[in-house]
Each structure stands twice: as C-alpha cells, then as structure tokens.
Coordinates of C-alpha atoms and ligand atoms in Angstrom, one line a residue:
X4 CA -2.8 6.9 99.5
X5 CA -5.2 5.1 97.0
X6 CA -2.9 3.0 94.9
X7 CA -5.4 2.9 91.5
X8 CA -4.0 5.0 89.2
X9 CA -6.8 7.4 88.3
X10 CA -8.8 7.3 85.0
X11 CA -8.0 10.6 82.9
X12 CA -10.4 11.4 79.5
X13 CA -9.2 10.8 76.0
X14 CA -7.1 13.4 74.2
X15 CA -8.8 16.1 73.2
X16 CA -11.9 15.6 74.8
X17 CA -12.7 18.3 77.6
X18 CA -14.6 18.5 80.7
X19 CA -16.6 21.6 80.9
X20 CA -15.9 22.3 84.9
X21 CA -18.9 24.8 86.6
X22 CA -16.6 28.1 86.5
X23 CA -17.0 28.2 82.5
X24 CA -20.2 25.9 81.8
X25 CA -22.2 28.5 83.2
X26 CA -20.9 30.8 80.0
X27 CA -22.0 28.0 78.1
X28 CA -25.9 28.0 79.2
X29 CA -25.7 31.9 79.1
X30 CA -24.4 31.7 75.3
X31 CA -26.6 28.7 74.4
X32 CA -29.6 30.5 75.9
X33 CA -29.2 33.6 74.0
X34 CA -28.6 31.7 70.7
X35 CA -31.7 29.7 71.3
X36 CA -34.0 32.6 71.9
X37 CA -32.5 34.4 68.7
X38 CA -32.8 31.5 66.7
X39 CA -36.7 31.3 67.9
X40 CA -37.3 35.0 67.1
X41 CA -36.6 34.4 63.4
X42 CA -38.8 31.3 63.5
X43 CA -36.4 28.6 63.3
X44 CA -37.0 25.5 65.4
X45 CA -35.0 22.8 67.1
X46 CA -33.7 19.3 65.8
X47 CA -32.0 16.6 67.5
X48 CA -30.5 13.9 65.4
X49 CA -28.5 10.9 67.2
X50 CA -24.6 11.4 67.9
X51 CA -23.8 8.3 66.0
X52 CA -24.9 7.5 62.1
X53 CA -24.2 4.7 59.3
X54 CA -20.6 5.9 58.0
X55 CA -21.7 6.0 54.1
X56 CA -23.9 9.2 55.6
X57 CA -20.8 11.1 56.0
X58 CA -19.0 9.3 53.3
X59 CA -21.1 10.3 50.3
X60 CA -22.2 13.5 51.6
X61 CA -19.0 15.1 52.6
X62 CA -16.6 13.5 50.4
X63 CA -14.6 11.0 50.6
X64 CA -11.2 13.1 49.4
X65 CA -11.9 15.6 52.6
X66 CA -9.6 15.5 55.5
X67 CA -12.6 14.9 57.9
X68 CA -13.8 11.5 56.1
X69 CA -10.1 10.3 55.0
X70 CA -8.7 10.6 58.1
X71 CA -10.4 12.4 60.9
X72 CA -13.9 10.2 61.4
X73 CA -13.9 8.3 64.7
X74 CA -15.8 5.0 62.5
X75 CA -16.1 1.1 64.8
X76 CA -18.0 -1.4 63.9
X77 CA -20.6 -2.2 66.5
X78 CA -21.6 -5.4 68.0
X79 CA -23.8 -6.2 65.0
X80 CA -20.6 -5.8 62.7
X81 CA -22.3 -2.1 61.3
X82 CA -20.0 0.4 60.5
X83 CA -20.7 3.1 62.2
X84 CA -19.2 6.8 62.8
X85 CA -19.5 8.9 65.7
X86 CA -20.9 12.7 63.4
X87 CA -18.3 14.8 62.6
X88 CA -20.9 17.7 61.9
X89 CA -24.3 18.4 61.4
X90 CA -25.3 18.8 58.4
X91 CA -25.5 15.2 57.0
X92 CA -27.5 14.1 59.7
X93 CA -30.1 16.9 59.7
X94 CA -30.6 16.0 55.9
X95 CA -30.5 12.2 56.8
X96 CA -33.4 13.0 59.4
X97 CA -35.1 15.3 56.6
X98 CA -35.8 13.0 53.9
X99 CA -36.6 10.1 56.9
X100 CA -39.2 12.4 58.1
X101 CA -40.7 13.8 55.1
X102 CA -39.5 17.5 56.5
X103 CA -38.6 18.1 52.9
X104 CA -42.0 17.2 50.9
X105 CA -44.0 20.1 50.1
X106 CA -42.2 22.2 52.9
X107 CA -39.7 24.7 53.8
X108 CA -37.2 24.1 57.2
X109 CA -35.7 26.6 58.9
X110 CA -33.9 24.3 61.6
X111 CA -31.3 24.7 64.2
X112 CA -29.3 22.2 66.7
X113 CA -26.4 22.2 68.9
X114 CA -24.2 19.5 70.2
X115 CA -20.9 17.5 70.5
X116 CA -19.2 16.5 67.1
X117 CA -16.1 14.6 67.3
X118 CA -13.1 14.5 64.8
X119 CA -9.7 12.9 65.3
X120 CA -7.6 16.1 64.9
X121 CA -4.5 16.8 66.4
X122 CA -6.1 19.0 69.2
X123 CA -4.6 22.4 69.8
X124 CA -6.1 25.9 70.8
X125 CA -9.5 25.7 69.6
X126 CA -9.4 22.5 68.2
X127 CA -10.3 19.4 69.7
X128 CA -11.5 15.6 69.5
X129 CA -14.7 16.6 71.0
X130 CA -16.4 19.9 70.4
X131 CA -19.7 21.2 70.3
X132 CA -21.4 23.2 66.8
X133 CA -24.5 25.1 66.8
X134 CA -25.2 25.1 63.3
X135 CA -28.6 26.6 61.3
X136 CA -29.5 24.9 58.0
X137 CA -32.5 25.8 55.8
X138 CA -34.6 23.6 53.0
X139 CA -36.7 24.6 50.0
X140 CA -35.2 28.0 49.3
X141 CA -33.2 28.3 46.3
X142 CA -33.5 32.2 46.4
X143 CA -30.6 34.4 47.8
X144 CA -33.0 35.8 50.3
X145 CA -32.5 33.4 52.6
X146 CA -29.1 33.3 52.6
X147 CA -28.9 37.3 53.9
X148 CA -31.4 36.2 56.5
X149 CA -29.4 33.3 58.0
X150 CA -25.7 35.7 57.9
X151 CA -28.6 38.5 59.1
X152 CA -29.1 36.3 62.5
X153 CA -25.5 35.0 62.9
X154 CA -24.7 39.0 62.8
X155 CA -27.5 39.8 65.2
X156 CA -26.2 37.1 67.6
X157 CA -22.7 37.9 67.5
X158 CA -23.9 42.0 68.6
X159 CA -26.1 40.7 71.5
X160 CA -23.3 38.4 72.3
X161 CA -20.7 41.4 72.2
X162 CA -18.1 39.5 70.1
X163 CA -15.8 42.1 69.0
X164 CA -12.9 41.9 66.0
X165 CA -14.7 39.7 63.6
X166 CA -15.1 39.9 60.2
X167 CA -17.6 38.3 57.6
X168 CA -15.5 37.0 54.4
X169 CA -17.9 35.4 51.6
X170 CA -17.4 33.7 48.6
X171 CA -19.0 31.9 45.3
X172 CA -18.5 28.4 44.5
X173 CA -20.9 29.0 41.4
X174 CA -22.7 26.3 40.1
X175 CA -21.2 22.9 38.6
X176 CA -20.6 24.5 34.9
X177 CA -18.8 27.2 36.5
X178 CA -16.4 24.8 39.0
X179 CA -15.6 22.4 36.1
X180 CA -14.5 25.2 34.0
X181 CA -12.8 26.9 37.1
X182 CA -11.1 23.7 38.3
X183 CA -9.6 23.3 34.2
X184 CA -8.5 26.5 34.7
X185 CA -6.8 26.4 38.3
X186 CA -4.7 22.4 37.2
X187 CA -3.8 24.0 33.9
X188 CA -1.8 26.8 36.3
X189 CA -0.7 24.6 39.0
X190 CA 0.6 21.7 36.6
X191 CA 3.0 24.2 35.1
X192 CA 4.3 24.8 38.5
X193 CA 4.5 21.1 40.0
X194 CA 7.3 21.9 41.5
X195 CA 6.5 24.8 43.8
X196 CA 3.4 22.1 45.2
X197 CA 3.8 20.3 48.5
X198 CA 3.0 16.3 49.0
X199 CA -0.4 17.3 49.4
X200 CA -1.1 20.0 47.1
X201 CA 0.5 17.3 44.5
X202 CA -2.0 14.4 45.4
X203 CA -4.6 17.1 45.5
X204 CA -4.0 17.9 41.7
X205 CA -5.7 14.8 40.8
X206 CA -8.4 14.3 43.6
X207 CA -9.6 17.6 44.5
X208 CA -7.6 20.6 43.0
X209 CA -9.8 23.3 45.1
X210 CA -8.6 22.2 48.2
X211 CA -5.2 23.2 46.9
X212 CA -6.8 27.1 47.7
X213 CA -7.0 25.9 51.7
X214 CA -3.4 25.0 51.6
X215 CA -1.0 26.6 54.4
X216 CA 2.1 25.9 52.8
X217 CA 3.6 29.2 52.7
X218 CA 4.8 28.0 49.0
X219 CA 2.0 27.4 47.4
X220 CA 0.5 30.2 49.0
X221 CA 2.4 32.0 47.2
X222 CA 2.0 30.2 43.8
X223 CA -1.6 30.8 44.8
X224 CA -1.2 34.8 44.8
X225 CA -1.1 34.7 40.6
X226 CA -3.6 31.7 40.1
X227 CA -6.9 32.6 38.3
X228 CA -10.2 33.3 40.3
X229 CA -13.0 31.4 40.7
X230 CA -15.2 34.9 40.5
X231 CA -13.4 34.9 37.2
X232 CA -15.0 31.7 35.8
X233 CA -18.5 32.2 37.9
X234 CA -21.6 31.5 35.2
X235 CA -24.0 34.5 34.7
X236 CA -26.7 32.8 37.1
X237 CA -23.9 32.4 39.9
X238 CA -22.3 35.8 39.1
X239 CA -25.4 37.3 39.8
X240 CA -26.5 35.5 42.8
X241 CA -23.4 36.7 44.2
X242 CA -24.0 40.4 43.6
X243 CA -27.7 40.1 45.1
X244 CA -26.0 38.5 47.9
X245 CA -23.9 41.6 48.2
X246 CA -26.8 44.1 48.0
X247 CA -28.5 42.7 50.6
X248 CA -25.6 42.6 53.1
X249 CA -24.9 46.4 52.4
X250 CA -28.4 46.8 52.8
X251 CA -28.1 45.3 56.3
X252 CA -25.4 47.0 57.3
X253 CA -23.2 43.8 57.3
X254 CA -19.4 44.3 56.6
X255 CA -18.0 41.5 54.7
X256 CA -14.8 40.9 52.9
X257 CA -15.2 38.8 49.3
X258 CA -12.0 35.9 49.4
X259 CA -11.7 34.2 46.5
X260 CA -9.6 31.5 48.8
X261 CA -12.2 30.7 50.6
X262 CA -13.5 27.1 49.6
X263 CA -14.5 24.9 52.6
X264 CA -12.8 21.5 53.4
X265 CA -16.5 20.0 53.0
X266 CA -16.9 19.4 49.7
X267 CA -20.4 19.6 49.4
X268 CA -20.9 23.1 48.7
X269 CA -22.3 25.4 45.9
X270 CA -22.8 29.3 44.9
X271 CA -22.2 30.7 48.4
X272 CA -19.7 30.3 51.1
X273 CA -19.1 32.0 53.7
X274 CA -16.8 32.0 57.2
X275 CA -16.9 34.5 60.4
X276 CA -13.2 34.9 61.5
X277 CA -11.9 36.5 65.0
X278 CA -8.2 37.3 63.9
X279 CA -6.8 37.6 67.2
X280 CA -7.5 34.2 68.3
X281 CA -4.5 32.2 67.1
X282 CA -4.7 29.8 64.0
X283 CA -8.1 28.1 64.7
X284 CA -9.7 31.9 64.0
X285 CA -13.3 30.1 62.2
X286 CA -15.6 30.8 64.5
X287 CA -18.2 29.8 62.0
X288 CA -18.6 28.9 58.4
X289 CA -21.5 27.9 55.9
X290 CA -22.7 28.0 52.3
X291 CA -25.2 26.5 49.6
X292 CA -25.4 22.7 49.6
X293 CA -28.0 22.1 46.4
X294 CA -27.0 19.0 46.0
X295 CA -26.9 17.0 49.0
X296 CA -30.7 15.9 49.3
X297 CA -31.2 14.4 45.8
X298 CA -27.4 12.5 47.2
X299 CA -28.7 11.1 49.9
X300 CA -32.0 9.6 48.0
X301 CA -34.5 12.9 48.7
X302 CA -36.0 14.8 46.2
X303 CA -34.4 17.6 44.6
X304 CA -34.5 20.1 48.2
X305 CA -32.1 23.5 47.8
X306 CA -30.4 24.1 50.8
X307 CA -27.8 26.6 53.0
X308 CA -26.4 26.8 56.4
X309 CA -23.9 26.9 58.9
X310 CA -22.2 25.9 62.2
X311 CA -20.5 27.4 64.7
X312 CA -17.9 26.0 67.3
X313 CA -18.9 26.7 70.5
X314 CA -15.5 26.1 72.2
X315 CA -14.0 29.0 70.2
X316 CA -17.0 31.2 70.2
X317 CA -16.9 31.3 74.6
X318 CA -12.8 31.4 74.5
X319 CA -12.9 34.4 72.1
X320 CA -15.8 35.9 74.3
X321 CA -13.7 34.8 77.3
X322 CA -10.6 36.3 76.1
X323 CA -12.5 39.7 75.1
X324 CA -14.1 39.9 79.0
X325 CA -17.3 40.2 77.4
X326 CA -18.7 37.5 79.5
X327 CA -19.4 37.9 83.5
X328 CA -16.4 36.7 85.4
X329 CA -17.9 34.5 87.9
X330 CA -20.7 31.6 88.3
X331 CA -23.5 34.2 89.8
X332 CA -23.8 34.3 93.2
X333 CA -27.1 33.4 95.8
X334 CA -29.3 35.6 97.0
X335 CA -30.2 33.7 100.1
X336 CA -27.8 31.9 101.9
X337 CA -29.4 29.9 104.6
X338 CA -27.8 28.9 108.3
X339 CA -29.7 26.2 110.7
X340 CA -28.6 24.6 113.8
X341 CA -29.8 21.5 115.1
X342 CA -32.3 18.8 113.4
X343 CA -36.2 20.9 113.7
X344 CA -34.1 24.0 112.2
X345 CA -32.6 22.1 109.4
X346 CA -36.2 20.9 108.4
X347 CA -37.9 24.2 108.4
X348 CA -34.6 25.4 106.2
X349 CA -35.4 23.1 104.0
X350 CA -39.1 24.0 103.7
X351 CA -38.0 27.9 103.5
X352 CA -35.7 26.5 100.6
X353 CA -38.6 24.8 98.8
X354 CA -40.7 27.8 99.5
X355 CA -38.4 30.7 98.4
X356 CA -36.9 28.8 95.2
X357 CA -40.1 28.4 94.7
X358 CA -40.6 31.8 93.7
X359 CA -37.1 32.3 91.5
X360 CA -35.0 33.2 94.6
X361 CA -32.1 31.7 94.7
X362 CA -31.0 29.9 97.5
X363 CA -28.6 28.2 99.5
X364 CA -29.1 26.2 102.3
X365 CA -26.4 24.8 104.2
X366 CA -26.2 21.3 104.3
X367 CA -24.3 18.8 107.6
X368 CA -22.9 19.7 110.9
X369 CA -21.7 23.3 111.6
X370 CA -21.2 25.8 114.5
X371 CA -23.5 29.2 114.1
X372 CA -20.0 30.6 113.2
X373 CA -19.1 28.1 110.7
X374 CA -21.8 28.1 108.8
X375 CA -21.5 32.6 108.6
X376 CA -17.9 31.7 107.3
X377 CA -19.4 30.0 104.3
X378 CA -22.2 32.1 104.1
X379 CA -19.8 34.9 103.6
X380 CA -17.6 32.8 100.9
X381 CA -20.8 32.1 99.1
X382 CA -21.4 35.9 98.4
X383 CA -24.8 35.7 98.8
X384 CA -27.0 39.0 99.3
X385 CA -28.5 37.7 102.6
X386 CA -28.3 35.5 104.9
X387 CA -31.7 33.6 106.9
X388 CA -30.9 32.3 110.2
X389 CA -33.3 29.9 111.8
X390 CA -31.3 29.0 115.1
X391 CA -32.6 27.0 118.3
X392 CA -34.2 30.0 119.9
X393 CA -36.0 31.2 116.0
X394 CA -37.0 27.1 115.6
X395 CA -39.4 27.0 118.6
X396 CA -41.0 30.3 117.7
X397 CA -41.4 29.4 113.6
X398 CA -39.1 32.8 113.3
X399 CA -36.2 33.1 110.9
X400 CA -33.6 35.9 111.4
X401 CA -32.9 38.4 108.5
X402 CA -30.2 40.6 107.2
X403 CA -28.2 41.9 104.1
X404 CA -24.7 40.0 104.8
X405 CA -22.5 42.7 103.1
X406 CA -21.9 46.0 104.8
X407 CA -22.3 48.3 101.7
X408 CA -25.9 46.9 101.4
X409 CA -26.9 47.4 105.6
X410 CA -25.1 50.7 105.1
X411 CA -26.8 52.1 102.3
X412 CA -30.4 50.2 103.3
X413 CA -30.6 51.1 107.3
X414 CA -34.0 50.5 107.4
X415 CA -33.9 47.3 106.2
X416 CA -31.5 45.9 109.0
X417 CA -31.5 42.9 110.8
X418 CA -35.3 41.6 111.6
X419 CA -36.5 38.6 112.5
X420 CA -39.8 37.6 111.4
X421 CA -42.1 34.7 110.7
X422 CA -41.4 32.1 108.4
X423 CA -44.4 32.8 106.8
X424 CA -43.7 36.3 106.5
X425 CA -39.9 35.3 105.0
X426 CA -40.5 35.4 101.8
X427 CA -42.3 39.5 101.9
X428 CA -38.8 40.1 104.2
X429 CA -36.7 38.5 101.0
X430 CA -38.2 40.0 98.4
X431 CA -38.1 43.7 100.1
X432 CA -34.6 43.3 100.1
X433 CA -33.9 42.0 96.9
X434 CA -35.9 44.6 95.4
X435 CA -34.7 47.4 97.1
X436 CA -31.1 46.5 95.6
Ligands
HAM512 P1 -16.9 23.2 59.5 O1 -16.2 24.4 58.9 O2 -16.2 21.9 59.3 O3 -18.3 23.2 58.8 O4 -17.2 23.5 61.0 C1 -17.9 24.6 61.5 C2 -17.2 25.2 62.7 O5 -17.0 24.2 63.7 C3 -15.8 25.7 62.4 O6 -15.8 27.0 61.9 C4 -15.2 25.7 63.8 O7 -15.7 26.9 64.6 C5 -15.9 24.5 64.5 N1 -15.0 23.3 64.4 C6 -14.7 22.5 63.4 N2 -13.8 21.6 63.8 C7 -13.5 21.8 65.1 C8 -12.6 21.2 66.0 N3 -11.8 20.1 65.7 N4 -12.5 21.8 67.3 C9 -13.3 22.8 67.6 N5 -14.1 23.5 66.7 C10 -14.2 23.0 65.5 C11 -19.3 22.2 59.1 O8 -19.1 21.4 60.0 C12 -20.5 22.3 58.3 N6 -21.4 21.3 58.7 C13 -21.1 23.7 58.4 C14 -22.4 23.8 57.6 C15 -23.6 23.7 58.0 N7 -22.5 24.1 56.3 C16 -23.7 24.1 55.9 N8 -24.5 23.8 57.0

C-alpha cells in the first residue's frame, strides 16, 4: 500500500465526475443555442482581475467584497482577485474594447466564479454562472426580452416549481428618500436588530431587507415599501415592466424584499426561485445596473442582466428527473482479436465515427468472450466483430447485441459483411431502431 497520503481538492470546490458532467454539456448546449436564437453572442473575460474592479463596482459594504473575495497578491506584488461574478468583468472588457461606443451588446458567458462561502447544498467555493447582460438600452423592453429567454430556457429545460419574483430599486431620488424612510423605522426599533442588521443601519440600511434573522424579519413585516417611495419615472417603468410580462404569459410575484446583496443595482430586480430546493433556492437573479460603466471610467452605457448558478440549476433538474438518467450509451461496440484485427478496428473506428456513429472499440488483451462481456456492459446497440477468420477476408461480423432488437428486427440478424460495406450494415440498423 502507497504510503503518500493522497492529495484531496479545497473545500468547496467540486469535481464534475462523467455520470453528471454529461447533464452539464446537455444544459450548457441548450442554453447556448437559446441565447444565439435571440442574437446574443459569446464573451470570455479572464478568471482573475485587479481587485479595485470588484471593489468599486460591487461595493465594498457587500458580503462578497468584505469578506467572501479569494484576493493574493501575485508575484509582481498586484492585488489581484480570483471574479466572484460576471458582471464587473464583462463591463471591464466593454469599455477596454470599445463594445460600448456607439453600440448596443447583447452578450452572454458561462464559467467558474469563486467565493469563500461557507459551502453547503448549493453553495460552494467554486461554482459556475451563466449570466446574460445587455448595454445601450435604457428602455424597459429589453428587460421583458432578457426575463422572456430565461423563461423560454427554463420550459425547454423542463424546470418545474419556479417562480419569477421582481422588484424596483427606483432610481437614486427614490432610494435616498426610501432608505430615510426605512432608518427612521428601524432606529426606533434598535433593539429588535441583530449585530448585523445594527452595523448595517449605518453602512447599508437595504441590506437590512436580505436579513434571515427571524426577528428582524419580523420588524420587517410593518416597515414601509420601497414601491411606496418609487419616483413617477421608476413607478412607471415598473408597471410597463408588468404589462409586458402579462403579455408574455410570464407569472411573476412583485417582493418588495427583494434587494440583491450586489449593490450595484437600479429600477429593476429580479430573482427565479425553485422553493423546494432547500435554502440556496436562487436559481438566478438580475436587475438594472445604470451606473456601473460611467464607475468604472466608460461613458454613460445603461445596462441589465443576470446570472444563473449552474450547480443549482442541474441539481434542481436532477432532483426533478427531468434530465436522462445515464451518460448515453454507444451504438457500436467493437471486438478484435489479435494485432491485424485490432488495426482494421481501429480504421472501422475512424471510419464510422467519422460519420456521427458512435463507437467503441475495445482497447488491450481480451478473450472473444471477454471482450462480449464488456460489450454487453457498455450497452451498446451493436456489436462488430472482426475475429482471426473475418481479418484475413477484410469481413467484419454484425448483429444487434440486445435480444428485444434481433427479436423485433429478424431480418436484420447476424451478417457478416465487408468492411467496406460496414458502415451501409451500421447505418440500416441504426435506422431501423
Ligand atoms: P448573484 O445573485 O450574486 O448575482 O449570483 C447569481 C446566481 O449565482 C445566484 O442566483 C446563484 O444561483 C448563483 N450563486 C451565487 N453564489 C453561489 C455559490 N456560492 N454557490 C453556488 N451558486 C451560487 C450576480 O452574481 C450578478 N452578477 C448577477 C447579474 C448579472 N446582475 C446583473 N447582471
């Protein structure tokens, strides 16, 4: 026995094994091909940025930049941060590029964000967001379309139980008069707040609405609304938002809770909750963020988005059994004995793979009977045989290898035929199926 003690990965950092990363290209692809049928294209921005990116653009009284940012200095004595999200960084690369002057984005990415949580049920050191985030619009418009597509992708994905709550921020007249309101009430009640509700009073009273202290909660239930306080510009923004999504078809819920730990946000927000998942139930969440170019040195660029955890989007489809069961199974499997076999196997492979089919090949020593054993573990529809006898002749031996399929196909049964006549033999099978 090996006396090393073996290596495990950090703390709340996964390993996707094969048995669920294949639900991850299978949700990743159908994103990706919704995303390009509204016309939104792909951005890749580096994993790592300058920590003042994250910093000034998410706040630096948010949970994620006070104490959740995974921040070194490098070699060169940098301070850098490994991104906690996406946002900051697609802005970042905007104004760099010059994606913002004179043009409209409608952009999309995917990829591993990391925060220094304490991980749990879908929550984790390391996780992955697809997130959506378009430039030049300030009209509401927009807004519909983006919820419009996350709507359309949770249908084709099947998610079931989940429900759209929205809410308005309003613009900066309306928060400053809001937040007056909200530490006028929650300063006559100091002593119902928790630690962090307290320090929040001073640094950034809105958070206090996020707070899961069952206390303040319920100080909460009689504190005035933001809609209350919303300016007429925001107040009808936020109906026109409405219209659209009735229009649409688009159930929602309005919570006037609902304020975002990110602090950049304006007019609309909005969050995509699954209920029965346990206490990390955001499957996604978004809003308006005006104000973030013109902070990061760009020109004055309206903006909206979202992301989307992809860790709790595939264990909530996993838990619902919308997605397939298993990794999907061969069509071919392919058994060779003995070396001039195992070469024209492997030109059979190249050939019928070639064409989309997808095969097998078995690979080392085995017995004829061996190799049949995995064959039949693989679940493959057929099985090719190219043994001694097939090898001098350039023949291959076909047949379905389950019963139900020779049953129900007798005319198809086992044939042997040319190599170069393989891939008709293959095909007639896997179309009759
Ligand atoms: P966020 O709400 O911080 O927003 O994250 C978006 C989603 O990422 C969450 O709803 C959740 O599904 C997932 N997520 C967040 N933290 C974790 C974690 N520790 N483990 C697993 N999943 C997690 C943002 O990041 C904004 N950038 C969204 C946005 C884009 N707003 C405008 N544009």
């Amino acid at each position: 026995m090996s006396k090393v003690t073996p290596i495990k990965s950090v703390k709340g950092m996964n390993d996707l094994l094969p048995d669920v990363s294949h639900h991850w290209l299978k949700v990743e692809a159908i994103c990706a091909a919704i995303y390009d049928r509204f016309g939104y294209r792909h951005i890749r921005t580096p994993i790592m940025e300058n920590t003042h990116l994250f910093s000034r653009s998410i706040g630096e009284e948010t949970d994620i930049v006070s104490k959740e940012m995974y921040t070194f200095e490098d070699r060169n004595g940098d301070s850098l941060t490994l991104r906690p999200e996406g946002t900051a960084s697609c802005v970042r690369a905007g104004i760099q590029h010059g994606l913002f002057y004179n043009q409209q984005q409608r952009l999309w990415y995917t990829g591993p964000m990391f925060r220094h949580e304490r991980p749990q049920k879908g929550r984790y050191r390391q996780f992955y967001q697809m997130g959506v985030e378009v430039y030049g619009w300030d009209s509401v418009d927009i807004e519909a379309e983006v919820i419009s597509m996350l709507q359309q992708l949770f249908e084709e994905l099947g998610l079931k139980n989940t429900l759209l709550y929205i809410n308005s921020l309003g613009d900066k007249p309306s928060r400053d008069s809001y937040r007056a309101a909200l530490v006028d009430y929650l300063s006559e009640h100091k002593d119902r707040l928790d630690e962090d509700s307290l320090r929040r009073l001073t640094t950034n009273p809105l958070r206090i609405l996020d707070s899961k202290n069952a206390e303040v909660q319920s100080l909460l239930d009689s504190a005035p609304s933001i809609l209350d306080f919303l300016s007429e510009e925001s107040a009808r923004r936020f109906e026109e938002l409405q219209t659209y999504l009735q229009g649409l078809d688009i159930k929602y819920e309005i919570n006037p809770r609902l304020v975002r730990g990110l602090d950049y946000y304006n007019d609309t927000v909005f969050e995509w909750i699954n209920h029965d998942y346990g206490a990390q139930s955001t499957v996604c969440g978004g809003g308006r963020y005006d104000g973030m170019v013109e902070q990061l040195g760009g020109q004055t660029t309206p903006a909206f988005g979202f992301g989307m955890g992809l860790e709790r989007l595939i264990e909530m489809l996993m838990e619902q059994a919308v997605l397939p069961e298993k990794v999907p199974s061969p069509d071919v499997f392919l058994v060779s004995v003995g070396e001039q076999a195992r070469a024209q196997a492997l030109q059979l492979q190249s050939l019928l793979t070639k064409q989309g089919i997808r095969v097998q090949c078995h690979m080392g020593q085995g017995s004829m009977k061996n190799q049949f054993k995995r064959a039949d573990k693989s679940n493959a529809t057929l099985g090719l045989v190219i043994g001694e006898s097939e090898a001098e002749n350039a023949q291959v031996s076909v047949k379905f290898l389950r019963r139900e399929h020779a049953e129900q196909f007798p005319d198809l049964g086992q044939e042997i035929v040319l190599q170069n006549e393989a891939l008709n033999a293959v095909t007639t099978r896997l179309k009759s199926l």
